[in-house]
Coordinates of C-alpha atoms in Angstrom, one line a residue:
M1 CA 4.3 -44.7 22.2
S2 CA 2.6 -46.6 25.0
Q3 CA 1.0 -50.0 24.4
I4 CA -2.5 -49.3 23.1
D5 CA -5.6 -51.6 23.2
L6 CA -6.5 -51.5 19.5
K7 CA -9.8 -53.2 20.2
D8 CA -10.9 -50.4 22.5
P9 CA -8.6 -47.4 22.5
F10 CA -11.3 -45.4 24.3
A11 CA -11.6 -47.6 27.3
P12 CA -11.9 -45.5 30.5
K13 CA -8.7 -46.8 31.9
E14 CA -6.8 -45.9 28.7
I15 CA -8.2 -42.4 28.6
C16 CA -7.6 -41.8 32.3
R17 CA -4.0 -43.0 32.1
A18 CA -3.3 -40.6 29.2
L19 CA -4.9 -37.6 30.9
L20 CA -3.1 -38.4 34.2
K21 CA 0.2 -38.6 32.4
H22 CA -0.4 -35.2 30.8
R23 CA -1.5 -33.8 34.1
L24 CA -4.9 -32.7 32.7
I25 CA -6.8 -34.4 35.6
N26 CA -5.9 -35.7 39.0
K27 CA -6.8 -39.0 40.8
D28 CA -9.7 -37.5 42.7
Q29 CA -11.2 -36.2 39.5
V30 CA -10.8 -39.7 37.9
K31 CA -12.9 -41.2 40.8
G32 CA -15.7 -38.6 40.2
L33 CA -15.7 -39.2 36.5
L34 CA -16.0 -42.9 36.8
Q35 CA -18.8 -42.6 39.3
R36 CA -20.9 -40.4 37.0
R37 CA -20.0 -42.3 33.8
M38 CA -23.2 -44.4 33.5
Q39 CA -25.6 -41.5 34.2
I40 CA -23.8 -39.2 31.6
E41 CA -23.7 -42.0 29.0
A42 CA -27.4 -42.5 29.2
E43 CA -28.0 -38.7 28.7
L44 CA -25.6 -38.6 25.8
E45 CA -27.3 -41.7 24.2
K46 CA -30.7 -39.8 24.2
E47 CA -29.2 -36.7 22.7
S48 CA -27.4 -38.6 20.0
H49 CA -30.5 -40.5 18.9
K50 CA -32.6 -37.3 18.9
R51 CA -29.9 -35.5 16.8
M52 CA -29.5 -38.2 14.2
A53 CA -33.3 -38.5 13.9
S54 CA -33.5 -34.8 13.1
F55 CA -31.2 -35.4 10.1
G56 CA -33.3 -38.4 9.0
L57 CA -30.4 -40.8 9.8
K58 CA -30.5 -44.2 11.5
I59 CA -26.8 -44.1 12.0
H60 CA -25.6 -44.1 15.6
N61 CA -22.1 -43.4 16.8
P62 CA -21.1 -45.1 20.1
I63 CA -20.7 -42.9 23.1
T64 CA -17.1 -43.0 24.5
F65 CA -15.6 -42.0 27.8
V66 CA -14.1 -38.9 26.1
D67 CA -17.7 -37.8 25.4
V68 CA -18.5 -38.3 29.1
I69 CA -15.5 -36.2 30.2
A70 CA -16.3 -33.4 27.7
K71 CA -19.9 -33.4 28.9
I72 CA -19.0 -33.1 32.6
G73 CA -16.2 -30.5 31.9
P74 CA -13.9 -31.0 34.9
L75 CA -11.5 -28.2 35.7
R76 CA -8.0 -28.6 34.2
A77 CA -5.5 -29.9 36.7
D78 CA -2.5 -28.4 34.9
G79 CA -3.0 -24.9 36.3
K80 CA -4.4 -23.5 33.0
P81 CA -7.7 -21.7 33.2
G82 CA -11.0 -23.2 32.1
V83 CA -12.4 -26.7 31.9
L84 CA -11.1 -29.8 30.1
E85 CA -12.4 -29.4 26.6
E86 CA -12.8 -32.2 24.0
D87 CA -10.0 -30.6 21.8
V88 CA -7.6 -30.8 24.7
I89 CA -8.4 -34.4 25.4
F90 CA -7.9 -35.5 21.8
K91 CA -4.7 -33.5 21.5
A92 CA -3.4 -35.4 24.6
L93 CA -4.6 -38.7 23.1
A94 CA -2.9 -38.0 19.7
A95 CA 0.4 -37.4 21.6
E96 CA -0.1 -40.6 23.5
W97 CA -0.8 -42.5 20.2
D98 CA 2.2 -40.8 18.6
M99 CA 0.0 -39.3 15.9
A100 CA -0.6 -35.8 14.5
Y101 CA -3.5 -33.9 15.9
K102 CA -5.3 -31.4 13.7
K103 CA -7.8 -28.7 14.6
I104 CA -9.6 -28.4 11.3
D105 CA -10.0 -24.8 9.9
P106 CA -13.3 -24.9 7.9
L107 CA -12.1 -21.9 5.8
K108 CA -9.2 -24.0 4.4
L109 CA -11.2 -27.0 3.4
D110 CA -12.1 -27.7 -0.2
L111 CA -15.8 -28.5 -0.7
N112 CA -15.3 -31.0 -3.4
T113 CA -12.5 -32.9 -1.5
V114 CA -14.7 -33.2 1.6
T115 CA -18.0 -34.2 -0.2
T116 CA -17.0 -36.2 -3.2
T117 CA -14.4 -38.6 -1.8
V118 CA -16.7 -40.7 0.5
P119 CA -20.5 -40.8 0.8
R120 CA -22.1 -38.8 3.6
N121 CA -23.6 -41.9 5.4
F122 CA -20.2 -43.6 5.3
A123 CA -18.5 -40.5 6.7
M124 CA -21.1 -40.1 9.5
K125 CA -21.1 -43.8 10.4
H126 CA -17.3 -44.1 10.7
L127 CA -16.5 -40.5 11.7
V128 CA -14.1 -39.9 8.8
L129 CA -13.6 -36.6 7.0
P130 CA -11.3 -36.3 3.9
I131 CA -9.7 -32.9 4.4
E132 CA -7.0 -32.6 1.7
V133 CA -5.0 -34.3 -1.0
N134 CA -1.2 -33.8 -0.5
D135 CA 1.2 -35.2 -3.1
G136 CA -1.2 -38.0 -4.1
T137 CA -2.0 -38.9 -0.5
L138 CA -5.5 -38.4 0.9
V139 CA -5.5 -36.9 4.4
V140 CA -8.4 -38.2 6.5
A141 CA -9.3 -36.7 9.9
T142 CA -10.9 -39.0 12.4
P143 CA -11.2 -39.4 16.2
N144 CA -10.4 -43.1 15.9
P145 CA -7.3 -43.7 13.7
F146 CA -7.2 -47.4 14.7
N147 CA -10.2 -48.4 12.6
M148 CA -8.0 -49.9 9.8
E149 CA -10.9 -51.6 8.0
V150 CA -12.4 -48.1 7.3
I151 CA -9.0 -46.7 6.1
D152 CA -8.6 -49.8 3.8
D153 CA -12.1 -49.2 2.3
I154 CA -11.2 -45.5 1.6
T155 CA -7.9 -46.6 0.1
R156 CA -9.7 -49.1 -2.2
V157 CA -12.4 -46.7 -3.3
T158 CA -10.2 -43.7 -3.9
N159 CA -7.2 -45.6 -5.3
M160 CA -5.0 -43.3 -3.2
R161 CA -2.7 -43.6 -0.3
V162 CA -4.5 -42.6 2.9
S163 CA -2.9 -40.9 5.9
T164 CA -4.8 -40.1 9.1
V165 CA -4.8 -37.3 11.5
V166 CA -6.6 -37.1 14.9
S167 CA -9.5 -34.6 15.2
S168 CA -12.2 -34.2 17.8
K169 CA -15.5 -36.1 17.3
S170 CA -17.7 -33.0 17.6
D171 CA -15.6 -31.2 15.0
I172 CA -16.0 -34.1 12.6
L173 CA -19.7 -34.4 13.1
K174 CA -20.2 -30.6 12.7
L175 CA -18.2 -30.4 9.5
I176 CA -19.9 -33.4 8.0
D177 CA -23.3 -31.8 8.7
E178 CA -22.2 -28.4 7.3
F179 CA -20.3 -29.4 4.2
F180 CA -22.5 -32.3 3.1
G181 CA -25.7 -30.3 3.8
F182 CA -24.4 -27.3 1.8
Q183 CA -23.0 -29.4 -1.0
R184 CA -26.3 -31.3 -1.3
S185 CA -28.2 -28.1 -1.6
I186 CA -25.9 -26.7 -4.2
A187 CA -25.7 -29.9 -6.2
A188 CA -29.5 -30.3 -6.2
A189 CA -29.9 -26.7 -7.3
E190 CA -27.3 -27.2 -10.0
D191 CA -29.1 -30.2 -11.3
L192 CA -32.1 -28.0 -12.2
F193 CA -29.8 -26.2 -14.7
A194 CA -28.5 -29.5 -16.2
G195 CA -29.2 -28.4 -19.8
P196 CA -26.7 -26.5 -21.8
S197 CA -26.7 -22.8 -21.0
I198 CA -24.5 -19.7 -21.5
D199 CA -24.4 -17.0 -18.9
L200 CA -21.8 -14.2 -19.5
G201 CA -23.3 -11.8 -17.1
N202 CA -23.2 -8.1 -17.8
L203 CA -19.9 -7.9 -19.7
E204 CA -20.9 -9.9 -22.8
Q205 CA -24.5 -10.1 -23.8
Y206 CA -25.8 -13.4 -25.2
V207 CA -29.5 -13.7 -26.2
R208 CA -31.2 -16.9 -25.1
L209 CA -34.7 -17.9 -24.2
K210 CA -35.3 -18.4 -20.5
S211 CA -35.7 -22.1 -19.8
A212 CA -38.7 -23.5 -18.0
D213 CA -36.4 -24.7 -15.2
E214 CA -35.0 -21.4 -14.0
L215 CA -34.4 -22.0 -10.4
P216 CA -36.9 -20.0 -8.2
S217 CA -35.6 -18.2 -5.2
N218 CA -37.9 -20.1 -2.9
D219 CA -36.6 -23.5 -3.9
Q220 CA -35.8 -25.4 -0.7
H221 CA -32.2 -26.2 -1.8
I222 CA -31.4 -22.5 -2.4
V223 CA -33.1 -21.6 0.9
N224 CA -30.9 -24.1 2.7
A225 CA -27.7 -23.0 1.0
V226 CA -28.3 -19.3 1.8
N227 CA -29.2 -20.1 5.4
H228 CA -25.9 -22.1 5.6
L229 CA -23.9 -19.0 4.4
F230 CA -25.4 -16.9 7.2
I231 CA -24.9 -19.5 9.9
Y232 CA -21.3 -20.1 8.7
A233 CA -20.6 -16.3 8.8
F234 CA -21.9 -16.0 12.3
D235 CA -19.9 -19.0 13.4
Q236 CA -16.7 -17.6 11.9
R237 CA -17.2 -14.0 13.3
A238 CA -17.3 -12.6 9.8
S239 CA -18.1 -8.9 9.3
D240 CA -18.8 -9.1 5.6
I241 CA -19.9 -11.8 3.1
H242 CA -19.0 -11.3 -0.5
I243 CA -20.7 -13.2 -3.4
E244 CA -18.6 -12.5 -6.5
P245 CA -19.5 -13.9 -9.9
K246 CA -16.7 -14.8 -12.3
R247 CA -16.8 -16.3 -15.8
E248 CA -17.2 -19.9 -14.7
V249 CA -17.5 -19.9 -10.9
V250 CA -18.9 -17.8 -8.1
L251 CA -16.5 -16.9 -5.2
V252 CA -17.9 -16.7 -1.7
R253 CA -15.5 -14.7 0.5
M254 CA -15.8 -13.6 4.1
R255 CA -14.0 -10.8 5.9
I256 CA -12.8 -12.0 9.4
D257 CA -10.8 -9.5 11.6
G258 CA -10.4 -7.2 8.6
V259 CA -9.0 -9.8 6.2
L260 CA -10.9 -11.6 3.3
H261 CA -10.9 -15.4 3.1
T262 CA -12.2 -17.4 0.1
V263 CA -14.7 -19.9 1.6
Y264 CA -16.4 -21.5 -1.4
K265 CA -16.2 -21.7 -5.1
L266 CA -19.7 -22.4 -6.3
P267 CA -21.0 -23.4 -9.8
K268 CA -22.0 -20.4 -11.9
K269 CA -25.4 -21.9 -12.6
V270 CA -26.7 -21.3 -9.0
H271 CA -25.6 -17.6 -8.8
N272 CA -28.8 -16.0 -10.0
A273 CA -30.9 -18.1 -7.7
I274 CA -28.7 -17.3 -4.6
V275 CA -28.8 -13.6 -5.5
S276 CA -32.6 -13.8 -6.0
R277 CA -33.0 -15.5 -2.6
I278 CA -31.0 -12.8 -0.9
K279 CA -33.0 -10.1 -2.7
A280 CA -36.2 -11.7 -1.6
L281 CA -35.1 -11.7 2.0
S282 CA -34.1 -8.0 1.9
R283 CA -37.1 -6.9 -0.2
L284 CA -35.1 -5.7 -3.2
N285 CA -36.4 -5.7 -6.7
M286 CA -35.5 -9.2 -8.1
A287 CA -36.1 -8.2 -11.7
E288 CA -33.7 -5.2 -11.5
K289 CA -30.2 -6.4 -12.4
R290 CA -28.7 -3.3 -14.0
R291 CA -28.8 -0.9 -11.1
P292 CA -27.2 -1.1 -7.7
Q293 CA -29.6 -1.7 -4.9
D294 CA -29.4 -1.5 -1.1
G295 CA -31.5 -3.5 1.5
R296 CA -31.4 -5.1 4.9
I297 CA -32.3 -8.3 6.6
K298 CA -33.0 -8.8 10.3
M299 CA -32.4 -12.3 11.7
D300 CA -31.7 -14.1 14.9
K301 CA -28.2 -14.8 16.0
G302 CA -27.8 -16.7 19.2
G303 CA -31.1 -15.3 20.6
Q304 CA -30.5 -11.7 19.7
E305 CA -31.5 -9.6 16.7
T306 CA -28.8 -9.0 14.1
E307 CA -29.1 -6.8 11.0
I308 CA -27.4 -7.6 7.7
R309 CA -27.0 -4.8 5.3
I310 CA -27.2 -5.9 1.6
S311 CA -25.6 -4.1 -1.3
T312 CA -25.8 -5.4 -4.9
V313 CA -23.9 -3.9 -7.9
P314 CA -23.7 -5.1 -11.5
V315 CA -20.1 -6.3 -12.4
A316 CA -18.6 -7.9 -15.4
F317 CA -20.1 -11.4 -15.0
G318 CA -23.3 -10.7 -13.1
E319 CA -24.4 -9.1 -9.8
K320 CA -22.0 -8.9 -7.0
V321 CA -23.5 -9.0 -3.5
V322 CA -21.9 -7.8 -0.3
M323 CA -23.6 -8.4 3.0
R324 CA -22.3 -6.6 6.1
V325 CA -23.2 -8.2 9.4
M326 CA -24.2 -5.4 11.8
D327 CA -23.5 -7.2 15.1
P328 CA -25.1 -5.2 18.0
D329 CA -22.4 -6.5 20.3
V330 CA -19.8 -4.9 18.1
L331 CA -21.6 -1.8 16.9
I332 CA -22.8 -0.5 20.3
Q333 CA -20.3 -1.0 23.2
D334 CA -19.2 0.7 26.3
L335 CA -16.7 3.5 25.5
D336 CA -14.3 2.1 28.0
G337 CA -13.9 -1.1 25.9
L338 CA -13.3 0.6 22.5
G339 CA -9.5 1.1 23.0
F340 CA -9.2 4.7 24.1
T341 CA -6.3 5.5 26.4
E342 CA -7.2 6.9 29.8
G343 CA -6.4 10.5 28.7
D344 CA -8.1 10.3 25.4
L345 CA -11.2 8.7 26.9
K346 CA -11.4 11.6 29.4
K347 CA -11.2 14.1 26.6
F348 CA -13.8 12.4 24.5
N349 CA -16.2 12.2 27.4
Q350 CA -15.8 15.9 27.9
F351 CA -16.7 16.4 24.2
I352 CA -19.9 14.5 24.3
R353 CA -21.0 16.2 27.6
M354 CA -20.9 19.7 25.9
P355 CA -24.3 21.3 25.5
H356 CA -23.7 22.4 21.8
G357 CA -21.1 22.3 19.1
I358 CA -19.7 19.8 16.5
I359 CA -17.7 16.6 17.2
L360 CA -16.1 15.0 14.2
V361 CA -15.0 11.3 13.9
T362 CA -12.7 10.7 11.0
G363 CA -11.2 7.7 9.2
P364 CA -11.5 5.5 6.2
T365 CA -14.4 3.1 5.5
G366 CA -14.2 0.2 7.9
S367 CA -12.2 2.0 10.6
G368 CA -14.9 1.7 13.3
K369 CA -16.4 5.2 13.1
S370 CA -20.0 4.0 13.3
T371 CA -19.2 2.0 16.5
T372 CA -17.7 5.1 18.1
L373 CA -20.7 7.2 17.2
Y374 CA -23.3 4.7 18.3
S375 CA -21.5 4.0 21.5
A376 CA -21.2 7.7 22.3
L377 CA -24.9 8.3 21.6
R378 CA -25.8 5.4 23.9
K379 CA -23.6 6.9 26.6
V380 CA -25.5 10.3 26.5
S381 CA -28.9 8.8 25.8
T382 CA -31.3 9.5 28.7
A383 CA -35.0 10.0 29.1
E384 CA -34.4 13.8 29.1
N385 CA -32.6 13.8 25.7
N386 CA -34.1 13.6 22.2
I387 CA -31.5 12.0 19.9
V388 CA -32.1 12.2 16.2
T389 CA -29.8 10.6 13.6
V390 CA -29.6 10.9 9.8
E391 CA -27.9 8.0 8.1
D392 CA -27.2 6.6 4.7
P393 CA -28.3 3.9 5.3
I394 CA -29.3 3.3 8.9
E395 CA -26.6 0.9 10.1
M396 CA -28.3 -0.5 13.2
I397 CA -31.9 0.1 14.5
H398 CA -31.8 1.3 18.1
E399 CA -35.0 2.1 19.9
E400 CA -33.5 4.9 22.0
F401 CA -32.7 7.0 18.9
N402 CA -35.0 8.5 16.3
Q403 CA -33.3 7.4 13.1
I404 CA -33.9 8.7 9.6
G405 CA -32.6 7.1 6.5
V406 CA -31.4 9.1 3.5
Q407 CA -33.6 8.6 0.4
S408 CA -32.1 10.5 -2.5
A409 CA -34.8 9.4 -4.9
I410 CA -37.4 11.5 -3.1
D411 CA -34.9 14.3 -2.1
V412 CA -34.4 13.2 1.5
T413 CA -30.7 14.0 1.7
F414 CA -28.4 14.9 4.6
G415 CA -28.7 18.5 3.8
S416 CA -32.5 18.8 3.2
I417 CA -33.6 16.6 6.2
L418 CA -31.5 18.7 8.7
K419 CA -33.9 21.6 8.2
T420 CA -36.8 19.4 9.2
I421 CA -34.9 17.9 12.1
L422 CA -34.5 21.3 13.7
R423 CA -38.3 21.5 14.0
Q424 CA -38.3 18.1 15.8
D425 CA -37.0 19.6 19.0
P426 CA -33.7 17.6 19.1
D427 CA -31.0 17.8 21.8
I428 CA -28.4 15.7 20.0
I429 CA -28.1 15.2 16.2
M430 CA -25.9 12.6 14.5
I431 CA -25.2 13.0 10.8
G432 CA -23.9 9.9 9.1
E433 CA -21.4 11.8 6.9
M434 CA -20.6 15.5 6.3
R435 CA -20.0 15.1 2.6
D436 CA -20.9 18.5 1.0
L437 CA -21.3 22.2 1.8
E438 CA -25.1 22.0 2.2
T439 CA -24.8 19.3 4.9
A440 CA -21.9 21.1 6.6
E441 CA -23.8 24.5 6.6
N442 CA -26.9 22.9 8.2
A443 CA -24.8 21.1 10.8
V444 CA -23.1 24.4 11.7
Q445 CA -26.5 26.1 12.0
A446 CA -27.8 23.3 14.2
S447 CA -24.8 23.7 16.5
L448 CA -25.1 27.5 16.6
T449 CA -28.7 27.1 17.7
G450 CA -27.8 25.1 20.7
H451 CA -27.6 21.5 19.5
L452 CA -24.8 18.9 19.9
V453 CA -23.9 17.5 16.5
L454 CA -21.8 14.4 15.9
S455 CA -20.7 13.5 12.4
T456 CA -18.0 11.8 10.3
L457 CA -15.5 12.9 7.7
H458 CA -13.1 10.9 5.5
T459 CA -9.7 12.3 6.4
N460 CA -6.4 10.6 7.4
D461 CA -6.0 12.3 10.8
A462 CA -7.6 14.7 13.1
P463 CA -5.9 18.0 12.1
S464 CA -6.6 17.6 8.4
S465 CA -10.3 17.6 9.1
L466 CA -10.1 21.4 9.5
T467 CA -8.7 21.8 6.0
R468 CA -11.3 19.4 4.7
L469 CA -14.0 21.6 6.0
L470 CA -12.4 24.6 4.5
D471 CA -12.1 22.8 1.2
I472 CA -15.8 22.0 1.0
G473 CA -16.5 25.7 1.6
V474 CA -17.3 26.2 5.3
P475 CA -16.0 29.7 6.3
A476 CA -13.2 29.7 8.8
F477 CA -15.1 31.8 11.4
L478 CA -18.0 29.2 11.5
I479 CA -15.5 26.4 12.1
Q480 CA -14.0 28.4 14.9
A481 CA -17.4 29.0 16.5
T482 CA -18.7 25.4 16.3
I483 CA -16.0 22.7 16.5
I484 CA -15.5 21.1 19.9
G485 CA -13.1 18.3 19.1
I486 CA -12.0 15.8 16.4
V487 CA -11.3 12.1 16.8
A488 CA -9.4 10.1 14.1
Q489 CA -9.3 6.4 14.4
R490 CA -8.2 3.1 12.9
L491 CA -8.6 -0.6 13.8
V492 CA -5.6 -2.9 14.6
R493 CA -5.8 -6.6 15.1
V494 CA -5.4 -8.0 18.6
I495 CA -2.9 -10.7 19.4
C496 CA -4.7 -14.1 19.9
G497 CA -5.0 -14.7 23.6
Y498 CA -4.7 -18.5 23.2
C499 CA -1.3 -18.6 21.4
Q500 CA 0.5 -15.4 22.4
E501 CA 4.2 -15.5 23.4
S502 CA 6.8 -13.0 24.5
F503 CA 9.9 -12.2 22.5
E504 CA 12.6 -9.5 22.6
M505 CA 13.5 -6.8 20.2
T506 CA 15.8 -3.8 20.5
A507 CA 14.5 -0.2 20.4
S508 CA 17.0 0.6 17.7
D509 CA 15.7 -2.2 15.4
L510 CA 12.1 -0.9 15.9
Q511 CA 13.4 2.7 15.1
D512 CA 15.0 1.4 11.9
L513 CA 11.5 0.2 10.9
G514 CA 10.0 3.6 11.6
I515 CA 8.7 2.9 15.1
R516 CA 10.1 5.4 17.6
T517 CA 9.2 4.2 21.1
G518 CA 11.3 6.7 23.0
L519 CA 12.9 3.8 24.9
K520 CA 16.3 2.3 24.8
G521 CA 17.8 -1.2 25.0
V522 CA 15.9 -4.5 24.7
L523 CA 12.1 -4.4 24.8
K524 CA 9.7 -7.3 25.6
L525 CA 7.0 -7.5 23.0
R526 CA 4.3 -10.1 22.3
R527 CA 3.1 -11.9 19.2
G528 CA 0.7 -14.7 18.3
M529 CA 2.3 -18.0 17.3
G530 CA -0.8 -19.0 15.3
C531 CA -3.3 -21.6 16.5
N532 CA -6.6 -23.2 15.5
R533 CA -8.7 -20.6 17.3
C534 CA -7.1 -17.7 15.3
R535 CA -6.8 -19.8 12.0
Q536 CA -3.0 -19.7 12.3
T537 CA -3.0 -15.9 11.9
G538 CA -1.8 -15.0 15.5
Y539 CA -4.7 -12.5 15.7
R540 CA -8.2 -12.7 17.1
G541 CA -10.5 -9.6 17.1
R542 CA -9.7 -5.9 16.6
V543 CA -9.4 -2.9 18.8
G544 CA -9.4 0.9 18.0
I545 CA -6.5 3.3 18.1
Y546 CA -7.4 6.9 18.4
E547 CA -6.1 10.5 17.9
V548 CA -8.2 12.9 20.0
M549 CA -7.7 16.6 19.3
S550 CA -9.3 19.2 21.5
Y551 CA -10.2 22.4 19.5
S552 CA -8.4 24.8 21.7
E553 CA -8.3 28.6 21.5
S554 CA -4.8 28.6 20.0
I555 CA -5.9 26.1 17.2
Q556 CA -9.0 28.2 16.6
K557 CA -6.7 31.2 15.9
M558 CA -4.7 29.1 13.5
T559 CA -7.9 28.1 11.5
T560 CA -7.9 30.6 8.7
A561 CA -8.6 30.4 5.0
K562 CA -4.9 29.7 4.5
A563 CA -4.4 27.4 7.5
N564 CA -1.1 25.5 7.6
I565 CA -2.1 21.9 8.6
E566 CA 1.5 21.0 9.7
N567 CA 1.6 23.9 12.1
I568 CA -1.8 22.9 13.5
R569 CA -0.6 19.4 14.0
I570 CA 2.5 20.5 15.8
R571 CA 0.4 22.8 18.1
A572 CA -2.1 20.0 18.8
K573 CA 0.8 17.7 19.8
E574 CA 2.3 20.4 22.1
E575 CA -1.1 20.6 23.8
G576 CA -1.2 16.8 24.5
M577 CA -2.6 15.2 21.4
V578 CA -1.4 11.6 21.1
T579 CA -1.2 10.7 17.4
L580 CA -2.6 7.5 15.8
H581 CA 1.0 6.2 15.4
Q582 CA 1.9 6.9 19.0
N583 CA -1.3 5.2 20.2
A584 CA -0.6 2.2 18.1
I585 CA 2.9 2.0 19.7
I586 CA 1.3 2.2 23.2
K587 CA -0.9 -0.8 22.2
M588 CA 2.2 -2.6 21.0
L589 CA 4.2 -2.0 24.2
A590 CA 1.2 -3.1 26.3
G591 CA 1.1 -6.4 24.4
T592 CA -2.2 -5.8 22.7
T593 CA -1.0 -5.8 19.1
T594 CA 2.2 -6.4 17.2
Y595 CA 4.8 -4.1 15.6
E596 CA 3.7 -5.5 12.2
E597 CA 0.2 -4.1 12.8
V598 CA 1.6 -0.8 13.8
L599 CA 3.5 -0.6 10.5
R600 CA 0.5 -1.8 8.5
V601 CA -2.1 0.6 9.9
T602 CA 0.0 3.6 10.7
S603 CA 3.1 3.6 8.5
A604 CA 5.4 6.6 8.8
R605 CA 4.8 7.6 5.2
K606 CA 1.1 7.9 5.8
F607 CA 1.4 9.5 9.2
L608 CA 4.2 12.0 8.9
G609 CA 3.1 13.7 12.1
A610 CA 3.9 10.6 14.2

């Protein structure tokens, strides 16, 4: 470790020396940074005072030369793309100081550890954040690990050994705002329930008079807490937010890249108020707690409208709420970016350009079917086309489509509304799901009368959709007359672009696992090492894998009341259909995903036709 000026470890000469040593900047950049230092410091001082005033705080953190560099954002001199970010600077400084650097993952922080160890004002003033207790030692993250007086104060107050890790200043400030703000809202809300109470939810009934201090859904603390949940979900790229009541706590979980993470454990006393607030926002009946309800909220996310679909259902210990974030950037994309191979994309474009017939998209819940359908509709949407959709519920409002929501209570069902739609002069019809014979028959009639119909089915692969239609009662001759093509799909996680690395694996080892690449010898594959941007998972984002089956004349002839699905699958492969499993292997060999994802999503047992 180099000699450090403990009185001023952030002196410009110290920072520049460290960054030059790690080749993150060059000497010409140092001159430019020093010339602009005074001007940038003045701008940052104004921003800092304004920000602290908005939180009602008189605390002011000194501006350092690291803040100046991060504000200017010079290009990296080490050949890597992008500008010099604050995280990179602090990581280099931690190495220079011979200390551990930690990019804090908010999902892995414990709310109580962060908010009950030191007061908020102390944390904000000294930029310290307790992040975990490990074998009796309190781990504290800070951008300045040389402030020993502060570390001694924390040691004395907590009566624990304290170890420090280096984290960026902006991360510390952001997490203090988020965690202390959320904790304060929850704690204040919980205080209103301070009296003894028993709440056993729907499983075990206990009669008690409603107290005068039942927390209203418009209480400011609850409003703040619910707003925080939404902001946090957007920040973490969550697709779903789960609020799950248990006997003594409430779990808040978020699904990120297809995997659920437990984010918070809240006191049970605030559960009803949080659910009521969400119901109020989505215009649901707050008094109805025994029946499932569905609603939606429209809100702003980074300057664009985002819809959140709400579903409530009574479970053992209260009402469980699941909120699905319908991100327009995810739900409606260019077909080129969905993950189709070049050949499959060409086939699918041919399907959606047909004047009439039925196109089916199949796969389980959460496999990206809605994204494929919406993206296809936008591709064919023109001023000359009248596009009508029937959905349960409407997933994303889009002005170019005429969208109808199913309302079973007043007999507006998939089947019944299709008869009305045909009198609305449609060109293209999208049916959310072909779930029964009535819907299927009306879809067939629509296609026979000159309309292009897109719909979904729940089947494992493309060929088995034909037997599914036969099972629900559609005659074979009508299937032969109307089907254009079938697309089956799944989502696989994408290797994180920030921490990916190459490694070698033999084709025979992959074959032993059930992955037949058709290649021999040693193969170069990619995987994610795990970093802070992907929460150490090695994956960031998801992409589709597809199985596109053209409904050819030969397959039409094989579609009979006693159709053999295996023979149809073999014929489809002979005619060029690439299976889901094979498409996943293509993604693996291209370095998009890993062999583990191929096995997880398209295991050989599930996809015998691979």
